[in-house]
Short mmCIF file of C-alpha atoms in Angstrom, two decimals:
data_model
loop_
_atom_site.label_atom_id
_atom_site.label_comp_id
_atom_site.label_asym_id
_atom_site.label_seq_id
_atom_site.Cartn_x
_atom_site.Cartn_y
_atom_site.Cartn_z
CA UNK H 263 125.17 105.05 104.51
CA UNK H 264 124.48 103.80 108.14
CA UNK H 265 127.74 104.09 109.42
CA UNK H 266 129.06 103.85 112.93
CA UNK H 267 129.11 107.21 114.65
CA UNK H 268 131.10 106.94 118.24
CA UNK H 269 128.83 109.35 121.42
CA UNK H 270 132.69 109.63 122.28
CA UNK H 271 133.14 112.54 119.44
CA UNK H 272 129.33 113.85 120.11
CA UNK H 273 129.56 117.56 119.75
CA UNK H 274 126.32 118.45 121.21
CA UNK H 275 125.80 120.46 118.39
CA UNK H 276 122.08 121.20 117.53
CA UNK H 277 120.72 117.24 117.13
CA UNK H 278 117.88 118.66 115.17
CA UNK H 279 119.32 119.78 111.69
CA UNK H 280 119.85 115.92 110.28
CA UNK H 281 117.49 114.12 108.59
CA UNK H 282 119.81 110.85 109.05
CA UNK H 283 120.92 111.36 112.35
CA UNK H 284 123.45 109.25 114.58
CA UNK H 285 122.06 106.59 116.31
CA UNK H 286 122.61 108.19 120.06
CA UNK H 287 119.98 111.46 118.77
CA UNK H 288 117.32 109.67 119.36
CA UNK H 289 117.86 108.73 122.93
CA UNK H 290 119.15 112.07 123.85
CA UNK H 291 116.03 113.59 122.54
CA UNK H 292 113.33 111.23 123.87
CA UNK H 293 115.55 110.20 127.04
CA UNK H 294 117.54 113.27 127.94
CA UNK H 295 120.71 110.84 127.67
CA UNK H 296 124.12 113.03 127.20
CA UNK H 297 127.17 111.79 125.85
CA UNK H 298 128.51 111.57 129.35
CA UNK H 299 125.64 109.40 130.70
CA UNK H 300 126.46 106.86 127.38
CA UNK H 301 129.85 106.95 128.58
CA UNK H 302 128.85 106.20 132.40
CA UNK H 303 126.29 103.21 131.11
CA UNK H 304 129.29 102.06 129.22
CA UNK H 305 131.77 102.00 131.82
CA UNK H 306 129.48 100.17 134.04
CA UNK H 307 129.08 97.57 131.91
CA UNK H 308 132.81 97.54 131.38
CA UNK H 309 133.65 97.25 135.13
CA UNK H 310 131.35 94.47 135.43
CA UNK H 311 132.60 92.18 132.56
CA UNK H 312 136.17 92.90 134.40
CA UNK H 313 134.73 91.76 137.84
CA UNK H 314 133.87 88.33 135.61
CA UNK H 315 130.31 89.18 134.98
CA UNK H 316 128.64 87.32 131.69
CA UNK H 317 126.24 89.34 129.51
CA UNK H 318 124.63 87.20 126.67
CA UNK H 319 122.49 90.06 126.29
CA UNK H 320 121.24 93.23 127.00
CA UNK H 321 117.72 91.91 128.79
CA UNK H 322 120.49 90.39 131.31
CA UNK H 323 122.09 93.84 131.83
CA UNK H 324 118.86 95.47 132.55
CA UNK H 325 117.79 92.56 134.44
CA UNK H 326 114.81 91.71 132.03
CA UNK H 327 114.07 88.60 133.79
CA UNK H 328 113.16 90.05 136.63
CA UNK H 329 110.63 92.23 135.04
CA UNK H 330 109.65 89.22 133.01
CA UNK H 331 108.76 86.99 136.02
CA UNK H 332 106.31 90.05 137.53
CA UNK H 333 104.81 91.00 134.58
CA UNK H 334 104.28 86.64 134.25
CA UNK H 335 102.27 86.52 137.79
CA UNK H 336 99.69 89.22 135.60
CA UNK H 337 99.30 87.11 132.85
CA UNK H 338 100.91 83.81 132.39
CA UNK H 339 100.21 83.33 128.39
CA UNK H 340 102.92 85.48 127.85
CA UNK H 341 105.98 83.08 127.01
CA UNK H 342 108.78 85.42 124.75
CA UNK H 343 110.37 88.47 126.28
CA UNK H 344 108.90 90.64 123.19
CA UNK H 345 105.29 89.44 124.42
CA UNK H 346 105.80 90.16 127.70
CA UNK H 347 106.67 93.44 126.94
CA UNK H 348 103.64 94.26 125.16
CA UNK H 349 101.65 92.90 126.96
CA UNK H 350 103.14 95.14 129.91
CA UNK H 351 102.55 98.38 127.32
CA UNK H 352 98.73 97.87 127.21
CA UNK H 353 98.91 96.78 131.06
CA UNK H 354 100.52 100.30 131.83
CA UNK H 355 98.39 102.04 129.69
CA UNK H 356 95.57 101.39 131.48
CA UNK H 357 96.55 101.76 134.72
CA UNK H 358 97.68 105.10 134.12
CA UNK H 359 95.49 106.55 131.33
CA UNK H 360 93.06 107.66 134.05
CA UNK H 361 94.77 108.73 137.15
CA UNK H 362 95.45 112.42 137.94
CA UNK H 363 99.04 113.32 137.06
CA UNK H 364 99.13 116.91 138.12
CA UNK H 365 102.90 116.39 138.72
CA UNK H 366 103.79 115.08 135.21
CA UNK H 367 105.57 111.87 137.34
CA UNK H 368 104.08 109.37 134.36
CA UNK H 369 104.66 109.95 130.76
CA UNK H 370 103.90 107.87 127.76
CA UNK H 371 105.58 107.43 124.38
CA UNK H 372 103.63 105.87 121.74
CA UNK H 373 105.69 105.00 118.56
CA UNK H 374 102.66 104.94 115.74
CA UNK H 375 103.17 103.31 112.25
CA UNK H 376 101.83 104.18 109.09
CA UNK H 377 97.94 103.98 108.85
CA UNK H 378 98.59 100.96 106.24
CA UNK H 379 99.87 98.79 109.10
CA UNK H 380 101.56 96.31 106.75
CA UNK H 381 103.89 93.71 108.11
CA UNK H 382 107.10 96.57 108.08
CA UNK H 383 105.13 99.06 110.14
CA UNK H 384 104.00 96.97 112.58
CA UNK H 385 107.01 95.32 113.60
CA UNK H 386 109.03 98.46 112.78
CA UNK H 387 106.87 100.23 115.79
CA UNK H 388 107.18 97.53 118.03
CA UNK H 389 111.11 97.13 117.70
CA UNK H 390 111.31 100.54 118.11
CA UNK H 391 109.96 100.92 121.33
CA UNK H 392 111.64 98.01 122.62
CA UNK H 393 114.73 99.63 121.84
CA UNK H 394 113.58 102.60 123.81
CA UNK H 395 112.76 100.73 126.50
CA UNK H 396 115.85 99.13 126.75
CA UNK H 397 117.79 102.26 126.97
CA UNK H 398 115.39 103.83 129.45
CA UNK H 399 116.08 100.46 131.57
CA UNK H 400 120.00 101.40 131.18
CA UNK H 401 119.55 105.24 131.90
CA UNK H 402 118.17 103.77 135.34
CA UNK H 403 121.44 102.49 135.87
CA UNK H 404 123.08 106.14 136.30
CA UNK H 405 119.89 107.69 137.81
CA UNK H 406 119.73 106.09 140.70
CA UNK H 407 119.12 108.55 143.57
CA UNK H 408 117.97 111.17 141.15
CA UNK H 409 115.16 113.37 141.68
CA UNK H 410 113.92 113.08 138.52
CA UNK H 411 111.58 109.90 138.90
CA UNK H 412 109.56 110.07 135.91
CA UNK H 413 107.74 106.92 134.94
CA UNK H 414 107.99 106.38 131.23
CA UNK H 415 106.08 103.71 129.23
CA UNK H 416 107.11 103.28 125.14
CA UNK H 417 104.15 101.81 123.39
CA UNK H 418 103.75 100.56 119.98
CA UNK H 419 100.07 101.84 118.33
CA UNK H 420 98.85 99.35 115.37
CA UNK H 421 97.33 103.14 113.53
CA UNK H 422 94.01 101.13 112.81
CA UNK H 423 91.18 99.93 114.18
CA UNK H 424 91.50 97.33 116.37
CA UNK H 425 88.18 95.47 114.56
CA UNK H 426 90.46 96.07 111.22
CA UNK H 427 93.25 94.18 112.67
CA UNK H 428 91.25 90.60 111.06
CA UNK H 429 91.89 91.93 107.80
CA UNK H 430 95.83 91.98 108.15
CA UNK H 431 96.31 88.28 107.68
CA UNK H 432 99.73 88.16 106.53
CA UNK H 433 100.93 90.60 109.36
CA UNK H 434 98.46 88.54 112.09
CA UNK H 435 99.85 85.32 110.77
CA UNK H 436 103.97 86.21 111.02
CA UNK H 437 103.11 88.12 114.45
CA UNK H 438 101.94 84.31 115.95
CA UNK H 439 104.87 82.76 114.03
CA UNK H 440 107.20 84.98 116.28
CA UNK H 441 105.29 84.06 119.68
CA UNK H 442 102.89 87.39 119.57
CA UNK H 443 99.47 85.15 120.38
CA UNK H 444 96.07 87.08 119.68
CA UNK H 445 97.66 90.25 118.35
CA UNK H 446 94.34 91.81 118.49
CA UNK H 447 94.61 91.38 122.37
CA UNK H 448 97.66 92.03 123.71
CA UNK H 449 98.18 95.27 120.67
CA UNK H 450 97.55 98.75 121.30
CA UNK H 451 95.51 100.21 117.87
CA UNK H 452 94.58 103.74 117.35
CA UNK H 453 91.03 103.58 119.10
CA UNK H 454 91.78 101.94 122.61
CA UNK H 455 90.00 104.24 125.43
CA UNK H 456 92.93 104.16 127.21
CA UNK H 457 95.13 105.86 124.53
CA UNK H 458 92.12 108.39 123.25
CA UNK H 459 92.28 109.31 126.82
CA UNK H 460 95.88 110.00 127.24
CA UNK H 461 96.24 111.96 123.75
CA UNK H 462 93.60 114.27 125.42
CA UNK H 463 96.39 115.92 127.62
CA UNK H 464 99.67 116.87 125.57
CA UNK H 465 101.93 116.96 128.86
CA UNK H 466 101.16 113.38 129.44
CA UNK H 467 102.57 111.71 126.62
CA UNK H 468 105.19 111.89 123.19
CA UNK H 469 104.92 110.62 119.72
CA UNK H 470 107.51 108.75 117.42
CA UNK H 471 106.56 108.10 113.68
CA UNK H 472 108.23 104.87 111.96
CA UNK H 473 107.24 104.24 108.26
CA UNK H 474 105.85 107.29 107.79
CA UNK H 475 106.86 111.17 108.37
CA UNK H 476 103.77 113.25 107.38
CA UNK H 477 101.49 115.21 109.54
CA UNK H 478 97.85 114.76 108.75
CA UNK H 479 95.55 117.57 110.42
CA UNK H 480 92.97 115.04 111.54
CA UNK H 481 95.85 112.94 113.48
CA UNK H 482 94.53 111.68 116.99
CA UNK H 483 97.03 113.36 118.43
CA UNK H 484 99.38 116.75 118.84
CA UNK H 485 101.75 117.23 116.06
CA UNK H 486 103.83 119.57 117.90
CA UNK H 487 104.10 116.13 120.34
CA UNK H 488 106.32 114.48 117.67
CA UNK H 489 109.84 113.84 118.95
CA UNK H 490 111.32 111.40 116.48
CA UNK H 491 111.21 109.85 113.21
CA UNK H 492 112.03 106.70 111.76
CA UNK H 493 111.32 106.48 108.10
CA UNK H 494 112.29 105.09 104.45
CA UNK H 495 110.25 107.77 102.55
CA UNK H 496 111.09 110.99 101.11
CA UNK H 497 111.29 113.52 103.85
CA UNK H 498 107.65 115.88 103.71
CA UNK H 499 108.90 118.51 106.15
CA UNK H 500 105.85 119.80 106.80
CA UNK H 501 105.47 119.35 110.82
CA UNK H 502 105.21 122.37 113.29
CA UNK H 503 107.61 121.10 115.67
CA UNK H 504 110.85 121.23 114.21
CA UNK H 505 112.52 120.04 118.01
CA UNK H 506 112.63 116.39 116.16
CA UNK H 507 115.16 113.91 115.57
CA UNK H 508 115.07 111.97 111.84
CA UNK H 509 116.65 108.79 110.53
CA UNK H 510 115.12 109.17 107.31
CA UNK H 511 116.88 107.32 104.81
CA UNK H 512 114.60 107.66 101.49
CA UNK H 513 117.43 106.02 98.91
CA UNK H 514 115.77 102.43 98.16
CA UNK H 515 116.21 101.28 101.34
CA UNK H 516 113.82 98.66 101.26
CA UNK H 517 112.28 98.26 104.73
CA UNK H 518 112.36 100.96 107.82
CA UNK H 519 112.94 98.27 109.77
CA UNK H 520 116.33 98.28 108.13
CA UNK H 521 116.95 101.62 110.36
CA UNK H 522 116.05 100.46 113.27
CA UNK H 523 117.92 97.53 113.14
CA UNK H 524 121.17 99.43 113.01
CA UNK H 525 120.13 101.32 115.81
CA UNK H 526 120.56 97.81 117.48
CA UNK H 527 123.80 97.30 115.94
CA UNK H 528 125.62 100.68 116.73
CA UNK H 529 124.30 100.16 120.21
CA UNK H 530 125.41 97.14 120.43
CA UNK H 531 128.84 97.82 118.99
CA UNK H 532 129.09 100.68 121.54
CA UNK H 533 128.24 98.83 124.72
CA UNK H 534 130.04 95.92 123.33
CA UNK H 535 126.96 93.68 124.82
CA UNK H 536 124.36 91.63 122.00
CA UNK H 537 121.08 93.74 121.66
CA UNK H 538 119.13 91.32 119.75
CA UNK H 539 117.88 88.10 120.83
CA UNK H 540 115.64 85.56 119.02
CA UNK H 541 112.42 87.10 120.27
CA UNK H 542 113.37 90.43 118.64
CA UNK H 543 115.11 89.03 115.52
CA UNK H 544 112.06 87.02 114.31
CA UNK H 545 110.69 90.51 114.07
CA UNK H 546 113.32 92.34 112.10
CA UNK H 547 114.17 88.87 109.74
CA UNK H 548 110.42 88.75 108.56
CA UNK H 549 109.87 92.63 108.02
CA UNK H 550 113.44 93.29 105.94
CA UNK H 551 112.94 89.50 103.94
CA UNK H 552 109.50 90.54 103.04
CA UNK H 553 110.23 93.73 101.72
CA UNK H 554 113.09 92.82 100.04
CA UNK H 555 111.84 90.26 98.11
CA UNK H 556 114.49 88.11 99.42
CA UNK H 557 116.93 90.14 97.91
CA UNK H 558 116.87 88.99 93.89
CA UNK H 559 119.98 90.13 92.44
CA UNK H 560 118.21 92.45 89.35
CA UNK H 561 116.37 94.68 91.84
CA UNK H 562 119.70 96.16 93.67
CA UNK H 563 119.07 99.89 93.55
CA UNK H 564 115.94 99.56 92.34
CA UNK H 565 113.92 97.67 95.91
CA UNK H 566 117.06 97.35 98.04
CA UNK H 567 120.39 98.71 98.37
CA UNK H 568 123.90 97.10 99.70
CA UNK H 569 123.18 98.54 103.36
CA UNK H 570 120.13 96.44 103.52
CA UNK H 571 121.94 92.98 102.74
CA UNK H 572 124.75 93.60 105.27
CA UNK H 573 122.38 93.92 107.89
CA UNK H 574 120.06 91.18 106.70
CA UNK H 575 123.17 89.20 106.58
CA UNK H 576 124.75 89.61 109.91
CA UNK H 577 121.38 88.86 111.79
CA UNK H 578 121.78 85.22 109.39
CA UNK H 579 124.90 85.17 110.56
CA UNK H 580 124.48 85.89 114.24
CA UNK H 581 121.36 83.43 114.57
CA UNK H 582 122.52 80.57 111.59
CA UNK H 583 119.70 81.32 109.84
CA UNK H 584 120.04 79.10 106.43
CA UNK H 585 119.67 80.38 103.16
CA UNK H 586 116.89 77.66 102.62
CA UNK H 587 115.17 79.23 105.52
CA UNK H 588 114.98 82.65 103.35
CA UNK H 589 113.44 80.46 101.15
CA UNK H 590 110.88 78.86 102.90
CA UNK H 591 109.70 81.84 104.90
CA UNK H 592 108.96 83.80 101.25
CA UNK H 593 107.18 80.96 99.84
CA UNK H 594 105.18 81.24 102.87
CA UNK H 595 104.97 84.72 102.66
CA UNK H 596 103.31 84.30 99.17
CA UNK H 597 101.08 81.29 99.65
CA UNK H 598 99.38 83.53 102.70
CA UNK H 599 99.04 86.73 100.57
CA UNK H 600 97.62 84.38 97.56
CA UNK H 601 95.27 82.04 99.28
CA UNK H 602 92.58 84.73 100.43
CA UNK H 603 89.01 83.47 100.39
CA UNK H 604 87.37 86.53 98.81
CA UNK H 605 83.57 85.20 100.06
CA UNK H 606 84.66 85.11 103.41
CA UNK H 607 87.40 88.20 103.47
CA UNK H 608 84.85 90.63 101.50
CA UNK H 609 85.85 91.55 98.41
CA UNK H 610 86.04 95.15 99.45
CA UNK H 611 87.96 94.49 101.90
CA UNK H 612 91.39 94.43 99.49
CA UNK H 613 90.83 98.16 99.43
CA UNK H 614 92.63 98.22 102.62
CA UNK H 615 95.42 95.66 103.03
CA UNK H 616 97.65 97.40 101.27
CA UNK H 617 97.43 101.24 100.07
CA UNK H 618 99.16 104.59 100.02
CA UNK H 619 97.65 108.25 99.27
CA UNK H 620 99.49 110.63 97.56
CA UNK H 621 99.32 114.70 96.92
CA UNK H 622 100.23 116.72 93.93
CA UNK H 623 99.88 119.81 93.06
CA UNK H 624 99.40 120.48 89.01
CA UNK H 625 98.71 124.06 87.47
CA UNK H 626 98.20 124.93 91.19
CA UNK H 627 95.26 122.15 91.55
CA UNK H 628 95.84 119.50 94.19
CA UNK H 629 95.01 116.08 93.17
CA UNK H 630 94.81 113.22 95.30
CA UNK H 631 95.53 109.78 94.39
CA UNK H 632 94.72 106.57 96.17
CA UNK H 633 96.97 103.29 95.19
CA UNK H 634 95.64 100.08 96.54
CA UNK H 635 98.44 96.71 95.94
CA UNK H 636 95.77 94.04 95.90
CA UNK H 637 97.16 90.27 95.78
CA UNK H 638 94.84 88.91 93.38
CA UNK H 639 94.58 89.66 89.29
CA UNK H 640 92.78 93.31 88.49
CA UNK H 641 91.45 90.85 86.06
CA UNK H 642 89.95 88.48 88.64
CA UNK H 643 88.71 90.69 90.75
CA UNK H 644 86.41 92.15 88.22
CA UNK H 645 85.30 89.09 87.08
CA UNK H 646 84.02 88.23 90.62
CA UNK H 647 80.82 87.64 91.75
CA UNK H 648 80.62 90.70 94.33
CA UNK H 649 82.60 92.84 91.96
CA UNK H 650 79.80 95.69 92.13
CA UNK H 651 80.94 95.77 95.80
CA UNK H 652 84.40 96.33 95.17
CA UNK H 653 83.37 99.20 92.88
CA UNK H 654 80.73 100.97 94.76
CA UNK H 655 83.29 101.04 97.52
CA UNK H 656 85.82 102.30 95.28
CA UNK H 657 83.24 105.32 94.56
CA UNK H 658 82.69 105.79 98.06
CA UNK H 659 86.25 106.27 99.10
CA UNK H 660 86.99 108.62 96.24
CA UNK H 661 84.13 110.74 97.19
CA UNK H 662 84.88 110.77 101.19
CA UNK H 663 88.37 111.29 100.66
CA UNK H 664 88.46 113.75 97.92
CA UNK H 665 90.51 111.71 95.26
CA UNK H 666 90.98 111.93 91.74
CA UNK H 667 92.20 108.80 90.86
CA UNK H 668 91.98 105.49 92.48
CA UNK H 669 94.82 103.29 91.16
CA UNK H 670 94.56 99.53 91.58
CA UNK H 671 97.87 97.33 91.09
CA UNK H 672 97.43 93.57 91.37
CA UNK H 673 99.76 91.12 91.95
CA UNK H 674 99.46 87.07 91.43
CA UNK H 675 101.18 83.88 90.25
CA UNK H 676 101.03 82.94 86.92
CA UNK H 677 102.93 79.12 87.03
CA UNK H 678 104.54 80.63 89.88
CA UNK H 679 105.89 83.45 88.37
CA UNK H 680 104.96 86.75 89.64
CA UNK H 681 102.91 88.87 87.22
CA UNK H 682 101.16 92.37 87.81
CA UNK H 683 98.47 94.56 86.02
CA UNK H 684 96.40 97.58 86.92
CA UNK H 685 93.45 99.63 86.55
CA UNK H 686 92.70 102.80 87.13
CA UNK H 687 89.59 104.73 87.96
CA UNK H 688 89.40 108.88 87.19
CA UNK H 689 87.03 109.72 89.65
CA UNK H 690 87.24 113.87 89.03
CA UNK H 691 87.96 115.49 85.88
CA UNK H 692 90.85 117.14 87.34
CA UNK H 693 93.19 114.84 85.55
CA UNK H 694 93.43 114.07 81.65
CA UNK H 695 92.45 110.42 81.05
CA UNK H 696 93.69 110.68 77.23
CA UNK H 697 97.23 112.53 78.09
CA UNK H 698 97.64 110.24 81.39
CA UNK H 699 97.26 107.30 79.78
CA UNK H 700 99.16 108.03 76.46
CA UNK H 701 101.98 109.12 78.99
CA UNK H 702 101.97 105.75 80.66
CA UNK H 703 101.83 103.43 77.43
CA UNK H 704 105.04 104.32 76.09
CA UNK H 705 106.81 105.13 79.13
CA UNK H 706 109.82 102.35 79.01
CA UNK H 707 110.56 101.64 82.24
CA UNK H 708 106.78 101.01 83.35
CA UNK H 709 105.63 98.92 80.24
CA UNK H 710 101.72 98.98 79.99
CA UNK H 711 100.16 96.38 77.52
CA UNK H 712 96.19 96.41 77.17
CA UNK H 713 95.04 93.51 78.75
CA UNK H 714 91.40 93.63 78.96
CA UNK H 715 88.20 95.40 79.48
CA UNK H 716 85.58 95.40 81.97
CA UNK H 717 82.18 96.92 82.32
CA UNK H 718 80.69 96.55 85.73
CA UNK H 719 77.18 97.94 87.06
CA UNK H 720 77.14 98.37 90.79
CA UNK H 721 73.44 100.48 91.79
CA UNK H 722 72.27 102.51 88.85
CA UNK H 723 75.54 103.35 87.67
CA UNK H 724 78.32 101.45 84.84
CA UNK H 725 81.96 101.80 85.22
CA UNK H 726 83.87 101.23 82.30
CA UNK H 727 87.63 99.40 83.29
CA UNK H 728 90.42 98.81 81.10
CA UNK H 729 92.90 96.40 82.54
CA UNK H 730 97.04 97.03 81.55
CA UNK H 731 99.12 94.32 81.87
CA UNK H 732 102.48 95.53 83.78
CA UNK H 733 105.04 93.91 81.75
CA UNK H 734 108.04 93.63 84.30
CA UNK H 735 110.70 90.52 84.39
CA UNK H 736 109.42 87.92 85.47
CA UNK H 737 111.06 85.85 88.16
CA UNK H 738 109.65 82.20 90.12
CA UNK H 739 108.79 81.94 93.33
CA UNK H 740 110.76 78.87 94.63
CA UNK H 741 109.11 76.32 96.36
CA UNK H 742 110.70 73.38 98.52
#
């Protein structure tokens, strides 16, 4: 799992067949860097070292400090390497989005996260785009004087509307802790006018998918322009374009960021120069820490695997991060999660904080299900004074999206113990309620027990809700 493969042994066979491609396949497909190019870049760095040049980071190799200085003259509010890079992405997108480019001299590579835009998705799209930018800059070392002087820009796209970023309280908080201030201003969202303008012209862009791999018919981009996928979910394999490099590890890998972290590690191993600096580190660290829930031992093989822990410990060791920091940040993550004021936040907005849609075919019928994970107990939500707004929104979403079921899964703290409960809306009759609930109630892994019952009136309708406790092994949220 995630073993290092040396590009010097690469045999140039079909790079699109593997769903768990070696790290260098992506930069071959997106940047047209072949085996000889990679070796030439390595030789340049090795020769510099022999002459006494000291490279503390890959950013020294690509002279990012010069780029940093140029962009800081345009906007001096950006301080970290990543914030400057993200500002430049948005700056050049605006600059080149409307200019005629009949010669194809400008190409955008848009890195889309999933439409939940959770912490893993947001951080992964940023870090993967920076990975591609680094290798594009390295390519410039061997392309000097080349006739191919195409400008490429690697732009992470937060796959929600800009106005919806206000709902991403945890994500905003962590980005700002990582010195990416005012994320609504610096990041590109899927309703950005300059993005949408570029997406009108297929020849102007490529697409990369991180933290998801399904090709929806209503996407704002052409699916044939997808060039790479980095994901830790089961591969749907429904894309029309088969010329895609894929690193997909759906085997309990806790975070998409784990896969991207290995891309950085293997690149560093090959060139002999560190690829991760402190600016990059904290986004990697936070995404993996949160999705692993600080690597609780009993979750091994369920929520995380040894490869996840290995790369996480490698990051910690290189940057001297203590176990106390892991506990402290986990505590802060949970404090942020469970301290939302529903009156100011809007109770119906909890439905959009973290959700997944699933499609199943049962007896030749397509069953669509939405599952929303919520950082409150379902019992508490249905007892809230605005619970009618929540239920009405659920029903509207079912109607608009043709959902058969809407499942709410609540997570909440009770005396610093994490507990979970669940309730299900059966919107359509294509799923037998009694059969499903009887099956779930006897399932030994889920272990449901009846918790309560709520009857909620919204408009002229009344909906009855059964609430079930998910009887899992409880664990303590440690405070220090």
